[in-house]
XYZ file of C-alpha atoms in Angstrom:
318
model
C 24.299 -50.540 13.648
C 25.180 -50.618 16.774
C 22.244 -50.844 19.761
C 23.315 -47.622 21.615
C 22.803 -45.891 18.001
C 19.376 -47.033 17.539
C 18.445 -45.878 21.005
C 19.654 -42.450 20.135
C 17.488 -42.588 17.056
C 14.581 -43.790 18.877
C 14.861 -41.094 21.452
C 15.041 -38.247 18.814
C 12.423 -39.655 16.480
C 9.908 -39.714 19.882
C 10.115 -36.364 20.722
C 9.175 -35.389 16.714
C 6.140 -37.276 16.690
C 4.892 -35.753 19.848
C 5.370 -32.258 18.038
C 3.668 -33.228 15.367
C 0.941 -34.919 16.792
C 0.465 -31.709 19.130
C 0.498 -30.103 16.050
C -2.305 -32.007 14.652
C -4.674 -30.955 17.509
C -3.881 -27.299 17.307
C -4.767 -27.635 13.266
C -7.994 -29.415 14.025
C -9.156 -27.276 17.061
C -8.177 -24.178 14.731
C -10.193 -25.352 11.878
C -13.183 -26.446 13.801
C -13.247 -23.106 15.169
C -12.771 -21.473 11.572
C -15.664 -23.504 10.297
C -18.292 -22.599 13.128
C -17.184 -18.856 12.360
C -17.981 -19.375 8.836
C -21.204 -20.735 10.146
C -22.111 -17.825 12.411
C -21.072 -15.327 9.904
C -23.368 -16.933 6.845
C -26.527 -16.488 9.782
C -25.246 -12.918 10.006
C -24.213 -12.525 6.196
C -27.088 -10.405 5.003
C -26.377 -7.816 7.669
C -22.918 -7.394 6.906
C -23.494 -7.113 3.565
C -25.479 -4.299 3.959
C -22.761 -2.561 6.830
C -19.638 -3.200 3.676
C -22.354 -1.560 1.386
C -23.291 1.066 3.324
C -20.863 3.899 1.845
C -22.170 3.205 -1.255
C -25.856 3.549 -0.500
C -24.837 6.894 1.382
C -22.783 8.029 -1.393
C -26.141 7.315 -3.813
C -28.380 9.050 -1.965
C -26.288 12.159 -1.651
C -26.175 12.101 -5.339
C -29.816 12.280 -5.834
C -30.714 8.695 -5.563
C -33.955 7.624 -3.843
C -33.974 4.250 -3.880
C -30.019 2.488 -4.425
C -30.347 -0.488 -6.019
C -27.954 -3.110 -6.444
C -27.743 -6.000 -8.886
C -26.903 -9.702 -9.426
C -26.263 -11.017 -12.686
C -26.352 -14.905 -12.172
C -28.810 -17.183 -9.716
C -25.546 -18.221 -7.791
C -24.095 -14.988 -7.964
C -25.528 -14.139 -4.401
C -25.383 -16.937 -2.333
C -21.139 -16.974 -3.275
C -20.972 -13.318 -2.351
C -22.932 -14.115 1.109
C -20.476 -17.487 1.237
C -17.522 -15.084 0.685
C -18.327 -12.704 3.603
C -18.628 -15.794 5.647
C -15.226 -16.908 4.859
C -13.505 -13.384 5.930
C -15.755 -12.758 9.113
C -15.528 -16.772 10.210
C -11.758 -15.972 10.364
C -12.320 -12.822 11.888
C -14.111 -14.411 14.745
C -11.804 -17.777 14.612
C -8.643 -15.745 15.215
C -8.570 -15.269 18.923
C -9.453 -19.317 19.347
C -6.485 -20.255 16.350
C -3.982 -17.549 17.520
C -4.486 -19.243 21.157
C -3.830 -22.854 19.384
C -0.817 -20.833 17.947
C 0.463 -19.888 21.029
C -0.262 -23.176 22.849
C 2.370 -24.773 20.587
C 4.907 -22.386 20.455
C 4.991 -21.457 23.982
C 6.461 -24.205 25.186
C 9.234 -23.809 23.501
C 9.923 -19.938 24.137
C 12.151 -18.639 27.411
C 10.004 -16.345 30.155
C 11.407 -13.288 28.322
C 10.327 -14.859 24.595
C 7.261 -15.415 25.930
C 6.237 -11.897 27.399
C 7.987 -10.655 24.766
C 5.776 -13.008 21.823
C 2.343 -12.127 23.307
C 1.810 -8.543 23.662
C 2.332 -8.916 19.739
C -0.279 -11.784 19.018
C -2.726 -9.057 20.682
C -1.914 -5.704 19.148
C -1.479 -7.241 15.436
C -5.720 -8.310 14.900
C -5.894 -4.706 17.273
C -4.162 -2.824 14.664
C -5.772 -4.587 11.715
C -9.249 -3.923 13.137
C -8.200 -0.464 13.333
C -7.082 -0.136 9.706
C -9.965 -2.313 8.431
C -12.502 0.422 10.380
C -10.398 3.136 8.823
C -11.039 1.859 5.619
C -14.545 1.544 6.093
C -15.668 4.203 7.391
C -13.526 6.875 6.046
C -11.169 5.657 2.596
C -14.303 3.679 1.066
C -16.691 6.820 1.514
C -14.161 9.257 -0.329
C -13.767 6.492 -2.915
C -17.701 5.865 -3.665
C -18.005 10.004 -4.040
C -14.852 10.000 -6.564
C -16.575 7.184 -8.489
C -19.973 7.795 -8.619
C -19.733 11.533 -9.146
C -19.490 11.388 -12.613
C -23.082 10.680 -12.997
C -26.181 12.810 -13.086
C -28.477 11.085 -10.895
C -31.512 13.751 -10.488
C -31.593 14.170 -14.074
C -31.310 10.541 -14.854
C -34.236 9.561 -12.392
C -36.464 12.349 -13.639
C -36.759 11.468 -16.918
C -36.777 7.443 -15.924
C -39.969 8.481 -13.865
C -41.676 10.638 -16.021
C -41.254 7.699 -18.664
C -42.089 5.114 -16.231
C -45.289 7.795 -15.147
C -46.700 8.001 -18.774
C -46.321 12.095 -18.485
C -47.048 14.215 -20.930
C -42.869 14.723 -21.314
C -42.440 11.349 -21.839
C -41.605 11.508 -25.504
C -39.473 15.214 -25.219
C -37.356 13.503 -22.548
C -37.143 10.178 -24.994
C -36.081 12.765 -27.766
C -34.110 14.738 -25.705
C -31.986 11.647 -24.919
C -31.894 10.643 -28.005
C -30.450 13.800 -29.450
C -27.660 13.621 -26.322
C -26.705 10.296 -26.816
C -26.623 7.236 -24.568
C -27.699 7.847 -20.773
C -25.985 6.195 -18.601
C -26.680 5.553 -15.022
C -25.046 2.758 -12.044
C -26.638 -0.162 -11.331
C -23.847 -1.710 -9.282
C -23.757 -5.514 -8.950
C -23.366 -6.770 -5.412
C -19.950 -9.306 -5.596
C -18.114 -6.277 -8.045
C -18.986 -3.711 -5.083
C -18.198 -5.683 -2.176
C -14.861 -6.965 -3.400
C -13.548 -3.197 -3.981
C -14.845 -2.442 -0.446
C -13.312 -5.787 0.536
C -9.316 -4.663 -0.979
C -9.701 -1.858 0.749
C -10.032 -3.463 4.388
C -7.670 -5.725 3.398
C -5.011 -3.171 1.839
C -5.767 -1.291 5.437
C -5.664 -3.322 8.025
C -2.185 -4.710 6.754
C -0.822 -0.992 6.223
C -2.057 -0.768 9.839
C 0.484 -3.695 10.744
C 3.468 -1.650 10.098
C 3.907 -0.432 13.395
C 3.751 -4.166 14.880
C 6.088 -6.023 11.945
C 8.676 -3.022 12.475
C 8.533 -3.376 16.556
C 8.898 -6.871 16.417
C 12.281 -6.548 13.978
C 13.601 -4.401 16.536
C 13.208 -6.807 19.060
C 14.569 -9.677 17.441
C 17.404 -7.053 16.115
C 16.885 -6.458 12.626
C 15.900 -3.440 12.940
C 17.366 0.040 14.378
C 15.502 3.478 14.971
C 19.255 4.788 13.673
C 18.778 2.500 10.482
C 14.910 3.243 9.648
C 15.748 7.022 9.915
C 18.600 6.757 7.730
C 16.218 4.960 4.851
C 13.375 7.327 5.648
C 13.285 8.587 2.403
C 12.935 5.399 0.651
C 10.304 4.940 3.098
C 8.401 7.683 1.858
C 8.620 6.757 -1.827
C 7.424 3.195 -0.903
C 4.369 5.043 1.023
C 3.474 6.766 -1.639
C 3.529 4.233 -4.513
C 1.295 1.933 -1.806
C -0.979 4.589 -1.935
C -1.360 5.409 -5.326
C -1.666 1.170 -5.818
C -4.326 0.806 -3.341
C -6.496 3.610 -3.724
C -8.802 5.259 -6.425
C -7.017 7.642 -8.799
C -8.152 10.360 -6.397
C -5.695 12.670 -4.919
C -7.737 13.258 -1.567
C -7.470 9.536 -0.805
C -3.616 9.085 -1.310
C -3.032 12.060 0.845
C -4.882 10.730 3.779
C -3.289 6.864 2.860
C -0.044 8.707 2.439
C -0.504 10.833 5.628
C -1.640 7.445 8.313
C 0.589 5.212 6.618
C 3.778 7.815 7.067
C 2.570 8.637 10.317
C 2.383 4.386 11.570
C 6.119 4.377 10.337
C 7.068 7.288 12.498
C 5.311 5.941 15.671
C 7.121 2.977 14.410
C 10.396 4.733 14.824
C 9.601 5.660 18.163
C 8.470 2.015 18.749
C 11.820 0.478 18.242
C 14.108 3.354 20.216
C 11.679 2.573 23.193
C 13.237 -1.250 23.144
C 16.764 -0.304 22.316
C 16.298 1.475 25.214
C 14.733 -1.196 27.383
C 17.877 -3.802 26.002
C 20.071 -1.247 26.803
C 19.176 -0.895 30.339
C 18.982 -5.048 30.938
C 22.334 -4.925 29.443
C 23.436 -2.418 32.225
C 21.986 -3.855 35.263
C 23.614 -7.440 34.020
C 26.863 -4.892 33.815
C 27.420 -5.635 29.990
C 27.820 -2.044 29.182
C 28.990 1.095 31.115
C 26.308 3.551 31.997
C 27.450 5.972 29.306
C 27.307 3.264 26.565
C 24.550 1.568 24.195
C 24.033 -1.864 22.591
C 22.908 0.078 19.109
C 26.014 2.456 19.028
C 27.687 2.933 15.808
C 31.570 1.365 15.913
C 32.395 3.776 13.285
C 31.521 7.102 14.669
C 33.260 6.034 17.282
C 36.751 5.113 16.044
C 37.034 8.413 13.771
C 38.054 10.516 16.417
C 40.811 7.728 17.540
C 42.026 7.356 14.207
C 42.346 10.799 13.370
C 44.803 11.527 16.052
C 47.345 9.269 14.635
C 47.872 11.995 11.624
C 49.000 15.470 11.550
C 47.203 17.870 9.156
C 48.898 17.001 5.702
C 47.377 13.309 6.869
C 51.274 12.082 7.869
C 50.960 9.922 10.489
């Protein structure tokens, strides 16, 4: 081999190192920053345990429930559930340090017009999944506690639990009275069971909520058209609706509102990705690529049918 050839090896090999050594330091400063969120969240834990729960114990007490109670099973159980929230709100807080580290690496390789056209994106996506995850929260989760839990008789339940627990005089005509009904059955909840249906639901949420976002960035980087997602709008609407009838309770209240935001996010998203064809169309003006009467995102074929057409006479002779 030839000295000139290893040079030209040496040269490309340097250049690959430095990336991934500069990866390397965006990896460690992003996992640092993950663990001291995990670390913050787990002082915090116990609070937001009781915020995720929340719908629950309002959906308990509406039913007749003094006191909602809920359960753990196992002496570990809830020390991994309060280890779990940590996890989700550590990254939660993390994300604006690691989606920085993100962008520190793959700036520099980006053009000016990459760039401003990367970033407003790495700020509306965690925008748009807060918004979904506080959707889910405080509206989806409530409507899915009442569906749930309104099966069961609560006042009745808790009467004759007192009065037994009391020593009344009804004691025994409640016991009998049960026992001529059958089983009772009441909901003690356990805590990790509870908080990872609240949990899917954020989840499910706040990445329905990134449709506007995935859609708007495909039209920038031009695989997607406002002609094209009209034409499959249909489809679109059958793949809504199955989504909602994965993701939420059997409950027809909650699939209508899923249904409802979710369809809504795709038409905003519609409207999303004619606003850029419309800014590309007018850089591709002023740099005189088109005429003024012209687009980037016309359709050759409508255009050519008139053209052709002339060619024949009516018994389609040419």
């Amino acid at each position: 081999m030839s000295a000139g050839a290893e040079n030209d090896i040496d040269d490309s090999a340097a250049p690959l190192i430095e990336h991934l050594a500069e990866l390397r330091t965006r990896i460690i400063w992003a996992v640092l920053a993950f663990v001291a969120g995990i670390v913050v969240a787990f002082v915090v834990a116990e609070p937001i345990l009781q915020f995720l729960l929340e719908p629950i114990e309002q959906t308990l007490r509406a039913l007749g429930d003094p006191s909602p109670t809920m359960q753990y099973t196992s002496p570990q159980e809830y020390l991994f559930t309060l280890f779990r929230i940590s996890m989700v709100f550590g990254f939660v807080l993390a994300f604006p340090v690691i989606s920085y580290q993100l962008w520190r690496f793959v700036a520099p390789g980006l053009y000016r017009t990459e760039k401003n056209a990367f970033l407003p994106f790495l700020i509306a996506s965690p925008a748009m999944f807060l918004l979904g995850a506080s959707f889910a929260q405080f509206v989806v989760t409530p409507l899915a506690m009442q569906f749930f839990l309104g099966f069961v008789d609560f006042p009745s339940l808790l009467s004759g639990t007192l009065a037994r627990l009391a020593g009344a005089a009804d004691a025994v005509p409640v016991a009998a009275d049960a026992a001529s009904h059958g089983v009772k059955i009441t909901f003690f909840g356990k805590v990790n069971e509870s908080l990872d249906l609240t949990l899917k639901f954020i989840v499910a949420f706040g990445l329905c909520f990134q449709l506007p976002v995935l859609l708007t960035l495909m039209g920038k980087a031009g695989l997607a058209s406002s002609k094209g997602l009209r034409g499959v709008r249909k489809y679109a609407i059958v793949g809504i609706l199955v989504v909602a009838a994965l993701v939420t309770p059997p409950d027809v209240t909650t699939q209508v509102i899923l249904f409802a935001v979710v369809y809504g996010l795709y038409e905003i998203s519609i409207f999303l990705v004619q606003w850029v064809e419309k800014k590309k169309d007018e850089e591709a003006r002023a740099e005189g690529v088109i005429g003024e009467d012209e687009s980037l995102f016309d359709d050759p074929e409508e255009e050519d049918d008139d053209p052709l057409m002339k060619e024949f006479d009516e018994d389609g002779k040419p």
